Tab-separated table of N, CA and C in Angstrom:
chain	number	residue	atom	x	y	z
A	221	MET	N	0.827	-1.202	0.000
A	221	MET	CA	0.000	0.000	0.000
A	221	MET	C	0.862	1.253	0.000
A	222	ALA	N	1.985	1.205	0.703
A	222	ALA	CA	2.856	2.375	0.772
A	222	ALA	C	3.399	2.719	-0.610
A	223	ARG	N	3.744	1.713	-1.395
A	223	ARG	CA	4.270	1.970	-2.741
A	223	ARG	C	3.195	2.609	-3.624
A	224	LYS	N	1.959	2.112	-3.529
A	224	LYS	CA	0.855	2.675	-4.307
A	224	LYS	C	0.640	4.138	-3.946
A	225	ALA	N	0.720	4.440	-2.655
A	225	ALA	CA	0.529	5.813	-2.197
A	225	ALA	C	1.638	6.718	-2.738
A	226	MET	N	2.875	6.213	-2.774
A	226	MET	CA	3.995	7.007	-3.281
A	226	MET	C	3.879	7.213	-4.797
A	227	GLU	N	3.381	6.199	-5.512
A	227	GLU	CA	3.179	6.338	-6.955
A	227	GLU	C	2.127	7.396	-7.244
A	228	HIS	N	1.062	7.379	-6.470
A	228	HIS	CA	0.005	8.377	-6.639
A	228	HIS	C	0.516	9.768	-6.298
A	229	LYS	N	1.301	9.855	-5.235
A	229	LYS	CA	1.856	11.135	-4.793
A	229	LYS	C	2.795	11.722	-5.853
A	230	ALA	N	3.503	10.864	-6.571
A	230	ALA	CA	4.433	11.319	-7.605
A	230	ALA	C	3.705	11.920	-8.802
A	231	THR	N	2.461	11.506	-9.039
A	231	THR	CA	1.705	12.036	-10.175
A	231	THR	C	1.161	13.431	-9.896
A	232	LEU	N	0.978	13.773	-8.621
A	232	LEU	CA	0.467	15.092	-8.265
A	232	LEU	C	1.538	16.154	-8.473
A	233	THR	N	1.102	17.376	-8.758
A	233	THR	CA	2.077	18.454	-8.913
A	233	THR	C	2.501	18.927	-7.531
A	234	PRO	N	3.810	18.947	-7.254
A	234	PRO	CA	4.285	19.334	-5.925
A	234	PRO	C	4.197	20.841	-5.701
A	235	LYS	N	4.214	21.214	-4.440
A	235	LYS	CA	4.168	22.626	-4.079
A	235	LYS	C	5.418	23.337	-4.581
A	236	PHE	N	6.563	22.654	-4.481
A	236	PHE	CA	7.836	23.175	-4.980
A	236	PHE	C	8.388	22.206	-6.019
A	237	LYS	N	8.945	22.730	-7.121
A	237	LYS	CA	9.435	21.893	-8.219
A	237	LYS	C	10.519	20.920	-7.788
A	238	VAL	N	11.313	21.308	-6.797
A	238	VAL	CA	12.432	20.501	-6.319
A	238	VAL	C	11.966	19.163	-5.732
A	239	ARG	N	10.758	19.098	-5.279
A	239	ARG	CA	10.236	17.880	-4.641
A	239	ARG	C	9.788	16.815	-5.618
A	240	GLN	N	9.849	17.110	-6.913
A	240	GLN	CA	9.394	16.157	-7.915
A	240	GLN	C	10.387	15.017	-8.078
A	241	HIS	N	9.887	13.777	-8.206
A	241	HIS	CA	10.723	12.596	-8.412
A	241	HIS	C	10.388	11.987	-9.754
A	242	ASN	N	11.390	11.463	-10.421
A	242	ASN	CA	11.155	10.676	-11.628
A	242	ASN	C	10.925	9.240	-11.183
A	243	ARG	N	9.816	8.664	-11.619
A	243	ARG	CA	9.497	7.287	-11.284
A	243	ARG	C	9.303	6.476	-12.547
A	244	CYS	N	9.682	5.238	-12.472
A	244	CYS	CA	9.469	4.324	-13.595
A	244	CYS	C	7.962	4.076	-13.737
A	245	PRO	N	7.403	4.299	-14.927
A	245	PRO	CA	5.961	4.073	-15.096
A	245	PRO	C	5.567	2.599	-15.039
A	246	ILE	N	6.537	1.700	-15.226
A	246	ILE	CA	6.246	0.270	-15.242
A	246	ILE	C	6.180	-0.306	-13.834
A	247	CYS	N	7.229	-0.046	-13.029
A	247	CYS	CA	7.293	-0.662	-11.695
A	247	CYS	C	7.230	0.352	-10.551
A	248	GLY	N	7.409	1.642	-10.827
A	248	GLY	CA	7.313	2.656	-9.777
A	248	GLY	C	8.608	2.912	-9.038
A	249	ARG	N	9.705	2.386	-9.538
A	249	ARG	CA	11.000	2.541	-8.880
A	249	ARG	C	11.532	3.968	-9.064
A	250	VAL	N	12.164	4.516	-8.017
A	250	VAL	CA	12.709	5.870	-8.053
A	250	VAL	C	14.188	5.864	-8.441
A	251	HIS	N	14.965	4.987	-7.836
A	251	HIS	CA	16.410	4.949	-8.080
A	251	HIS	C	16.735	4.195	-9.360
A	252	GLY	N	17.813	4.588	-10.007
A	252	GLY	CA	18.237	3.924	-11.239
A	252	GLY	C	17.368	4.302	-12.422
A	253	TYR	N	16.804	5.507	-12.410
A	253	TYR	CA	15.909	5.972	-13.464
A	253	TYR	C	16.715	6.554	-14.616
A	254	MET	N	16.381	6.173	-15.850
A	254	MET	CA	17.053	6.709	-17.033
A	254	MET	C	16.083	7.605	-17.791
A	255	ARG	N	16.409	8.891	-17.861
A	255	ARG	CA	15.524	9.862	-18.515
A	255	ARG	C	15.333	9.564	-19.989
A	256	LYS	N	16.408	9.161	-20.643
A	256	LYS	CA	16.359	8.936	-22.092
A	256	LYS	C	15.315	7.885	-22.474
A	257	PHE	N	15.159	6.872	-21.639
A	257	PHE	CA	14.233	5.784	-21.938
A	257	PHE	C	12.974	5.824	-21.088
A	258	ASN	N	12.897	6.745	-20.126
A	258	ASN	CA	11.737	6.919	-19.255
A	258	ASN	C	11.387	5.636	-18.487
A	259	MET	N	12.418	4.971	-17.973
A	259	MET	CA	12.199	3.773	-17.165
A	259	MET	C	13.417	3.511	-16.295
A	260	CYS	N	13.258	2.633	-15.312
A	260	CYS	CA	14.376	2.305	-14.430
A	260	CYS	C	15.292	1.284	-15.098
A	261	ARG	N	16.455	1.075	-14.492
A	261	ARG	CA	17.456	0.181	-15.073
A	261	ARG	C	16.976	-1.265	-15.128
A	262	CYS	N	16.178	-1.669	-14.147
A	262	CYS	CA	15.693	-3.061	-14.100
A	262	CYS	C	14.739	-3.347	-15.268
A	263	CYS	N	13.784	-2.450	-15.477
A	263	CYS	CA	12.827	-2.624	-16.574
A	263	CYS	C	13.519	-2.465	-17.919
A	264	PHE	N	14.480	-1.545	-17.990
A	264	PHE	CA	15.242	-1.345	-19.221
A	264	PHE	C	15.971	-2.623	-19.611
A	265	ARG	N	16.621	-3.229	-18.635
A	265	ARG	CA	17.395	-4.442	-18.903
A	265	ARG	C	16.491	-5.587	-19.370
A	266	LYS	N	15.338	-5.715	-18.697
A	266	LYS	CA	14.396	-6.780	-19.045
A	266	LYS	C	13.857	-6.598	-20.468
A	267	LEU	N	13.441	-5.382	-20.807
A	267	LEU	CA	12.885	-5.118	-22.132
A	267	LEU	C	13.949	-5.184	-23.225
A	268	ALA	N	15.177	-4.777	-22.893
A	268	ALA	CA	16.265	-4.841	-23.872
A	268	ALA	C	16.609	-6.291	-24.201
A	269	ARG	N	16.589	-7.146	-23.197
A	269	ARG	CA	16.863	-8.567	-23.423
A	269	ARG	C	15.812	-9.212	-24.311
A	270	GLU	N	14.561	-8.759	-24.147
A	270	GLU	CA	13.467	-9.302	-24.953
A	270	GLU	C	13.432	-8.700	-26.360
A	271	GLY	N	14.238	-7.646	-26.594
A	271	GLY	CA	14.293	-7.015	-27.905
A	271	GLY	C	13.157	-6.053	-28.160
A	272	LYS	N	12.546	-5.522	-27.112
A	272	LYS	CA	11.395	-4.635	-27.264
A	272	LYS	C	11.768	-3.152	-27.336
A	273	ILE	N	13.062	-2.839	-27.132
A	273	ILE	CA	13.528	-1.460	-27.259
A	273	ILE	C	14.332	-1.375	-28.557
A	274	PRO	N	13.825	-0.610	-29.558
A	274	PRO	CA	14.531	-0.554	-30.838
A	274	PRO	C	15.887	0.130	-30.717
A	275	GLY	N	16.882	-0.413	-31.403
A	275	GLY	CA	18.214	0.175	-31.432
A	275	GLY	C	19.129	-0.269	-30.315
A	276	ILE	N	18.632	-1.072	-29.388
A	276	ILE	CA	19.450	-1.538	-28.264
A	276	ILE	C	19.801	-3.007	-28.512
A	277	VAL	N	21.103	-3.289	-28.509
A	277	VAL	CA	21.562	-4.659	-28.650
A	277	VAL	C	22.487	-4.993	-27.496
A	278	LYS	N	22.505	-6.231	-27.122
A	278	LYS	CA	23.368	-6.678	-26.015
A	278	LYS	C	24.823	-6.588	-26.475
A	279	SER	N	25.627	-5.951	-25.653
A	279	SER	CA	27.034	-5.814	-26.023
A	279	SER	C	27.791	-7.095	-25.721
A	280	SER	N	28.723	-7.412	-26.582
A	280	SER	CA	29.597	-8.565	-26.333
A	280	SER	C	31.013	-8.135	-26.684
A	281	TRP	N	31.864	-8.088	-25.710
A	281	TRP	CA	33.249	-7.635	-25.953
A	281	TRP	C	34.244	-8.554	-25.361
């Protein structure tokens, strides 16, 4: 329930702009957020492995 409340709170416009958090729209995670892809690192990795993000390929070096 606490996570749901925080997700809802993140959608509201804050009193001060500084209080705004970027949250992953898929899982609601705050840390490890990538602005370019609009998701957290965990969801990014999962979707990249499945090939659902165009232009991203697994590196092999």
